[in-house]
Backbone as numpy.savetxt, mean C-alpha at the origin, in Angstrom:
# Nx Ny Nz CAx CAy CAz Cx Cy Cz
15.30 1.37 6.24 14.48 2.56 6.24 15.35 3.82 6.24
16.52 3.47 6.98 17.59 5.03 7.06 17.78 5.22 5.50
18.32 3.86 4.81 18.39 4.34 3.23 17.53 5.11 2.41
16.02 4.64 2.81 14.99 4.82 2.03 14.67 6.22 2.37
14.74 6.68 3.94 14.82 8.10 4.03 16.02 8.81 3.68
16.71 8.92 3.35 18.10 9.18 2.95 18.01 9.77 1.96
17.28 8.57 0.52 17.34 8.91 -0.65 16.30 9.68 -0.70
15.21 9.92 -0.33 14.23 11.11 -0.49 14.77 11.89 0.09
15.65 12.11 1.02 15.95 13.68 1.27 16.74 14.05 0.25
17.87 13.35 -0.23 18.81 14.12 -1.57 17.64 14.13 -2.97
16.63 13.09 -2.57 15.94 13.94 -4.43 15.19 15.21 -3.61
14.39 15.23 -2.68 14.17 16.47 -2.65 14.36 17.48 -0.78
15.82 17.95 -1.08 16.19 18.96 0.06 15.74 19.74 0.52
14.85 20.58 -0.50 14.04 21.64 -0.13 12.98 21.19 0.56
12.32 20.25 1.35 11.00 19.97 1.57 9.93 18.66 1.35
9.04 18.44 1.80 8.24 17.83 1.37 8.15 17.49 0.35
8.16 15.85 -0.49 8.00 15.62 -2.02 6.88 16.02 -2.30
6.29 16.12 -3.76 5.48 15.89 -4.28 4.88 14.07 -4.32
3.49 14.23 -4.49 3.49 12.45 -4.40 4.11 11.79 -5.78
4.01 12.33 -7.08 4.65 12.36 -8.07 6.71 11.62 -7.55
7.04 13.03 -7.04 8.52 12.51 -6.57 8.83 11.55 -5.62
7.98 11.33 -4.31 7.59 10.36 -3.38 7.60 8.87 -4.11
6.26 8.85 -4.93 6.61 7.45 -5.62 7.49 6.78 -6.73
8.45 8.31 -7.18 9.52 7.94 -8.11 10.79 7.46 -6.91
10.59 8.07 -6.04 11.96 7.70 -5.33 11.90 6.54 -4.76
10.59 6.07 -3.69 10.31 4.56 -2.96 10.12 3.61 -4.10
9.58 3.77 -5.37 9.57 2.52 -6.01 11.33 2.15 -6.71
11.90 3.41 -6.89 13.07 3.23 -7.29 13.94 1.80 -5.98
13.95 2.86 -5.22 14.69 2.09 -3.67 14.07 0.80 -3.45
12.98 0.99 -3.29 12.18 -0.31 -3.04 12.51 -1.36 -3.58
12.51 -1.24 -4.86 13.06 -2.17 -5.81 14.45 -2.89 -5.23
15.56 -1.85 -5.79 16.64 -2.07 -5.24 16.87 -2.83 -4.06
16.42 -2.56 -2.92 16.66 -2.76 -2.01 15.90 -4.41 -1.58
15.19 -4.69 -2.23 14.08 -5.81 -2.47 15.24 -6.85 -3.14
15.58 -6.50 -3.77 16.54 -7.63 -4.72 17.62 -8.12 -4.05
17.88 -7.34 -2.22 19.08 -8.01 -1.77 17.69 -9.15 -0.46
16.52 -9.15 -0.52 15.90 -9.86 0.35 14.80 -9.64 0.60
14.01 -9.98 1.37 12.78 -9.60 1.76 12.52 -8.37 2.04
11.56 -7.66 1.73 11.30 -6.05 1.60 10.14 -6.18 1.81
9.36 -6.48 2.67 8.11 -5.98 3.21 8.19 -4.22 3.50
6.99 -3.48 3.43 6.76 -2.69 4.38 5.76 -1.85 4.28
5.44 -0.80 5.75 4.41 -0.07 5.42 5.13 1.79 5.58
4.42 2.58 5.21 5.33 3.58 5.44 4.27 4.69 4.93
4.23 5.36 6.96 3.14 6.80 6.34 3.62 8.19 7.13
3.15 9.33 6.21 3.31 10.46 7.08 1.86 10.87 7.76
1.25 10.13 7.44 -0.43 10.72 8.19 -1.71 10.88 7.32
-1.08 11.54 5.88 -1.56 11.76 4.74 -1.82 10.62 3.85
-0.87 9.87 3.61 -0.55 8.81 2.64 0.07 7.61 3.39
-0.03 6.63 2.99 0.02 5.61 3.40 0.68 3.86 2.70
2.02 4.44 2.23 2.85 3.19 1.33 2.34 1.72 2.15
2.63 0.55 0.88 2.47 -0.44 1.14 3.96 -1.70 0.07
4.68 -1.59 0.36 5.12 -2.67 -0.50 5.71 -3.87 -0.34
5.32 -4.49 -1.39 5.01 -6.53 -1.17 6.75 -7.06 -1.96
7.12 -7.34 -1.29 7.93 -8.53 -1.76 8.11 -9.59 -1.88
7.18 -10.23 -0.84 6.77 -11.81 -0.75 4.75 -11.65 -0.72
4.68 -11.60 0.49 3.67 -11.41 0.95 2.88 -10.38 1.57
1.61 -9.93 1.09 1.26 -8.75 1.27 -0.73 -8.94 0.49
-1.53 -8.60 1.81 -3.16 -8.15 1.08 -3.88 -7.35 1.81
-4.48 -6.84 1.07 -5.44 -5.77 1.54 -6.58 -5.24 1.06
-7.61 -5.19 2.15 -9.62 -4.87 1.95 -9.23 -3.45 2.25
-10.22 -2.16 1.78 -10.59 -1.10 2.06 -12.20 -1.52 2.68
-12.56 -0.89 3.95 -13.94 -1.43 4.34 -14.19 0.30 4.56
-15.69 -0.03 4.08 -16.73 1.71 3.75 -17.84 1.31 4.18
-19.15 2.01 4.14 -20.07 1.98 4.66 -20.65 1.38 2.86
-21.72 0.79 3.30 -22.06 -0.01 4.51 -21.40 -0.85 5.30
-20.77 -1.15 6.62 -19.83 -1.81 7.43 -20.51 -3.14 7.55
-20.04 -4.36 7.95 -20.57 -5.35 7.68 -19.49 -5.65 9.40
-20.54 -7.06 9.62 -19.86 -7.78 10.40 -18.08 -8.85 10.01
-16.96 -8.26 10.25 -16.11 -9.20 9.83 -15.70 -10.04 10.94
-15.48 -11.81 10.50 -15.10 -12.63 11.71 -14.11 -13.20 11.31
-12.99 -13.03 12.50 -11.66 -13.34 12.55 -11.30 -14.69 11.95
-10.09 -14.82 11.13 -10.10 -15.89 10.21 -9.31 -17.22 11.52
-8.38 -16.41 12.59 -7.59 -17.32 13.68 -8.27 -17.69 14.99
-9.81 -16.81 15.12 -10.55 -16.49 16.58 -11.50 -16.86 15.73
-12.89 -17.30 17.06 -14.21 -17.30 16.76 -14.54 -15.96 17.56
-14.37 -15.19 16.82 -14.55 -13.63 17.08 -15.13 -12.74 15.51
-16.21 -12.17 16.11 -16.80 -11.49 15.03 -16.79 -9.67 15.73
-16.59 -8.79 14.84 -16.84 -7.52 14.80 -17.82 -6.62 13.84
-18.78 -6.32 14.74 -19.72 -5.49 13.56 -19.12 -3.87 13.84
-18.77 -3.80 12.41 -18.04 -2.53 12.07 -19.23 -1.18 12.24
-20.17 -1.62 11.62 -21.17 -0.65 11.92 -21.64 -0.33 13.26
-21.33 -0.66 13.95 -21.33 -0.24 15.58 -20.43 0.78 16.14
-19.26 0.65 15.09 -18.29 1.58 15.58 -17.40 2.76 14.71
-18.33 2.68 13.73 -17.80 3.57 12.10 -19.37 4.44 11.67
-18.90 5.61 11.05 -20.11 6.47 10.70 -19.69 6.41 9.14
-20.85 6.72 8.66 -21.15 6.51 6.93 -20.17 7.34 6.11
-19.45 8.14 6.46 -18.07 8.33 5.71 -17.15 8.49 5.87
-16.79 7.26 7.28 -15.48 6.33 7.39 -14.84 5.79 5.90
-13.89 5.58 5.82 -13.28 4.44 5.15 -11.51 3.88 5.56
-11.40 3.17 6.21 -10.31 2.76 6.23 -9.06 1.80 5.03
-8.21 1.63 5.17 -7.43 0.59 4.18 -6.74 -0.31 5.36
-7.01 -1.87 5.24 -6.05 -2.32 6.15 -5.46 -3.23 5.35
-4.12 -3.29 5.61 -3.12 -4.08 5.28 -2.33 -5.21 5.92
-2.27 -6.13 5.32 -1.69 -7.31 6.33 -1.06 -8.47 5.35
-0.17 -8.98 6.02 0.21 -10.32 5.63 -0.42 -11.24 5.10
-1.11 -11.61 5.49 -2.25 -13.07 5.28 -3.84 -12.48 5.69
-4.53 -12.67 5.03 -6.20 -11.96 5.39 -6.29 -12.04 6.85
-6.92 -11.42 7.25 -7.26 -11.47 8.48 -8.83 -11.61 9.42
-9.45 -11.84 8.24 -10.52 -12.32 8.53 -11.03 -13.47 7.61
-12.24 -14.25 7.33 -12.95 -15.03 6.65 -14.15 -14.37 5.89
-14.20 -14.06 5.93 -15.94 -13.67 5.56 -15.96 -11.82 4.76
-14.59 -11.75 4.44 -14.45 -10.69 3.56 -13.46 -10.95 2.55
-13.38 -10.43 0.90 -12.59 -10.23 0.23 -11.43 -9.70 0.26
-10.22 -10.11 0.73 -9.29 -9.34 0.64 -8.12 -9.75 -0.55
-7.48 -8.75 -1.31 -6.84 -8.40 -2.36 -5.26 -8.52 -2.25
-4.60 -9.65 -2.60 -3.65 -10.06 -2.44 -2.73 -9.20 -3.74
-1.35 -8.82 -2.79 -0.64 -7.52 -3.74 0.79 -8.31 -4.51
0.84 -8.29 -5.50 1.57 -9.03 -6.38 3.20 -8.71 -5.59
4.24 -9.75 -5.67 5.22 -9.21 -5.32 5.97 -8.06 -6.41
6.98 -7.53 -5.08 7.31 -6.23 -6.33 6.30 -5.15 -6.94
6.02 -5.01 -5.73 4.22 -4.19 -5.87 4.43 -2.77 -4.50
4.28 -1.75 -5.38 4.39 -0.55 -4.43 2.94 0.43 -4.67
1.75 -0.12 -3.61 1.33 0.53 -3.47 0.87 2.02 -2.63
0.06 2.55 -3.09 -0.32 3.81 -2.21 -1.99 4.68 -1.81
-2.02 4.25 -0.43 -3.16 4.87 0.14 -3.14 5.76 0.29
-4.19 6.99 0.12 -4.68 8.00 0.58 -6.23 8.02 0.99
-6.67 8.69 2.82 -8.07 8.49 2.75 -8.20 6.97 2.84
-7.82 6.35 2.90 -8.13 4.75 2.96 -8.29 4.30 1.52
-8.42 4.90 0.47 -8.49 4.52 -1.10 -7.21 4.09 -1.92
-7.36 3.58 -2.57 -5.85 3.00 -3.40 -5.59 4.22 -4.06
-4.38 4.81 -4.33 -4.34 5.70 -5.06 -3.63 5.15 -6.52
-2.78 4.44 -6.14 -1.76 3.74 -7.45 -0.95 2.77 -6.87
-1.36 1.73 -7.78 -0.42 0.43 -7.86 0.49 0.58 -8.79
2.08 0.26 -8.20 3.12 0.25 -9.07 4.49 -0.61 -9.14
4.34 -1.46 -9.91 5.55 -2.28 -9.98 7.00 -1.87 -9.39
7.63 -2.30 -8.51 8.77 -1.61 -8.24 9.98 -2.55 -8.82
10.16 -3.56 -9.28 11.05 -4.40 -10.06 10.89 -3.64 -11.74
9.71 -3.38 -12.20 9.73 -2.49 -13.64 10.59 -1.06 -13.31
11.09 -0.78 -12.39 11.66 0.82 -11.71 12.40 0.47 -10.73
13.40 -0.26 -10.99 14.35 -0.86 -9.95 15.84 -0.29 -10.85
15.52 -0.04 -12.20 17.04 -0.03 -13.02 16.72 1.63 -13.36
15.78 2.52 -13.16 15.44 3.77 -13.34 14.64 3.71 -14.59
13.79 3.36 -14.96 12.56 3.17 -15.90 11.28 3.90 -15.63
11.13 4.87 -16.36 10.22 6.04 -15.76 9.32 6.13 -14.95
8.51 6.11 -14.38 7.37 5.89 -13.56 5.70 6.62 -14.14
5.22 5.73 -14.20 3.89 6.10 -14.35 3.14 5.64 -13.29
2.05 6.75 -12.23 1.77 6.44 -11.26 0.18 5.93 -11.76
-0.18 5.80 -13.18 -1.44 5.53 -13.14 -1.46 3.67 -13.36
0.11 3.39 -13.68 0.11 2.46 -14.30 -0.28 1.17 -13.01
-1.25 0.18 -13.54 -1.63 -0.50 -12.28 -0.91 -2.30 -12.73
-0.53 -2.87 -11.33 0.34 -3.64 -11.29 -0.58 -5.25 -11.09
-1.25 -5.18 -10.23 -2.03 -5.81 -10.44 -3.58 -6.58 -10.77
-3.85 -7.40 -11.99 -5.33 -7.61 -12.70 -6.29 -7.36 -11.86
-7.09 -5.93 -12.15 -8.57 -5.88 -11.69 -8.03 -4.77 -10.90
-6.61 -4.21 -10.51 -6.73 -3.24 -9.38 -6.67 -1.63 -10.23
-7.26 -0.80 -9.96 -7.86 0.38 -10.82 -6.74 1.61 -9.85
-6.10 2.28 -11.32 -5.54 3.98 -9.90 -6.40 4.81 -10.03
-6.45 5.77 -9.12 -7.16 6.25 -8.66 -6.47 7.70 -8.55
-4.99 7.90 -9.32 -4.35 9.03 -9.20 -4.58 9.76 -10.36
């Protein structure tokens, strides 16, 4: 992570990236840094919310209407609508689903995605942008997943 913050401070010194420069620099590194081993991770400033898969990696966005989800390891159920108002939306991310009884969206390895608001904003290959190969943040990495940038 010292690397990965490192290299965003020399692309941009002056300040805060753009999300534009943000996801040119983490998918660059990401990459890289992925090819010496496992590279899980999550990574937010409050605003936005990185996700990238190197092995293993899935994730549900849950919105209203909230539904009851029950734990895939517990006989434990949670009704979300008990504790979320109608324009909640969260993104959760995890290793292995974490419940049964919901769809969750398994993230291709070499996959750098990005939340904002709990919404996908862009899926992006980070092995296609590992050797400096331009970045397109609309470009989506994996079948059926839509950007949203």
């Amino acid at each position: 992570f010292c690397h990965l913050l490192n290299q965003l401070l020399l692309s941009c010194p002056d300040g805060r990236p753009s999300d534009e420069q943000l996801l040119t620099v983490v998918t660059r590194v990401a990459g890289e840094i992925a090819r010496h081993g496992t590279f899980n991770f999550l990574l937010s400033n409050g605003d936005w919310l990185l996700a990238h898969c190197s092995t293993l990696l899935t994730w549900i966005v849950r919105e209203a209407p909230f539904s009851v989800a029950h734990l895939s390891d517990e006989d434990v159920s949670v009704d979300f609508s008990e504790h979320t108002g109608p324009d909640d939306r969260v993104a959760v991310i995890a290793t292995a689903p974490l419940t049964d009884n919901e769809v969750w969206t398994p993230v291709a390895p070499g996959t750098l995605l990005m939340f904002r608001d709990g919404a996908l904003q862009a899926s992006i290959s980070t092995s296609d942008h590992a050797v400096g190969m331009p970045l397109n943040p609309h470009h989506t990495a994996d079948a059926g997943t839509t950007s949203e940038a």
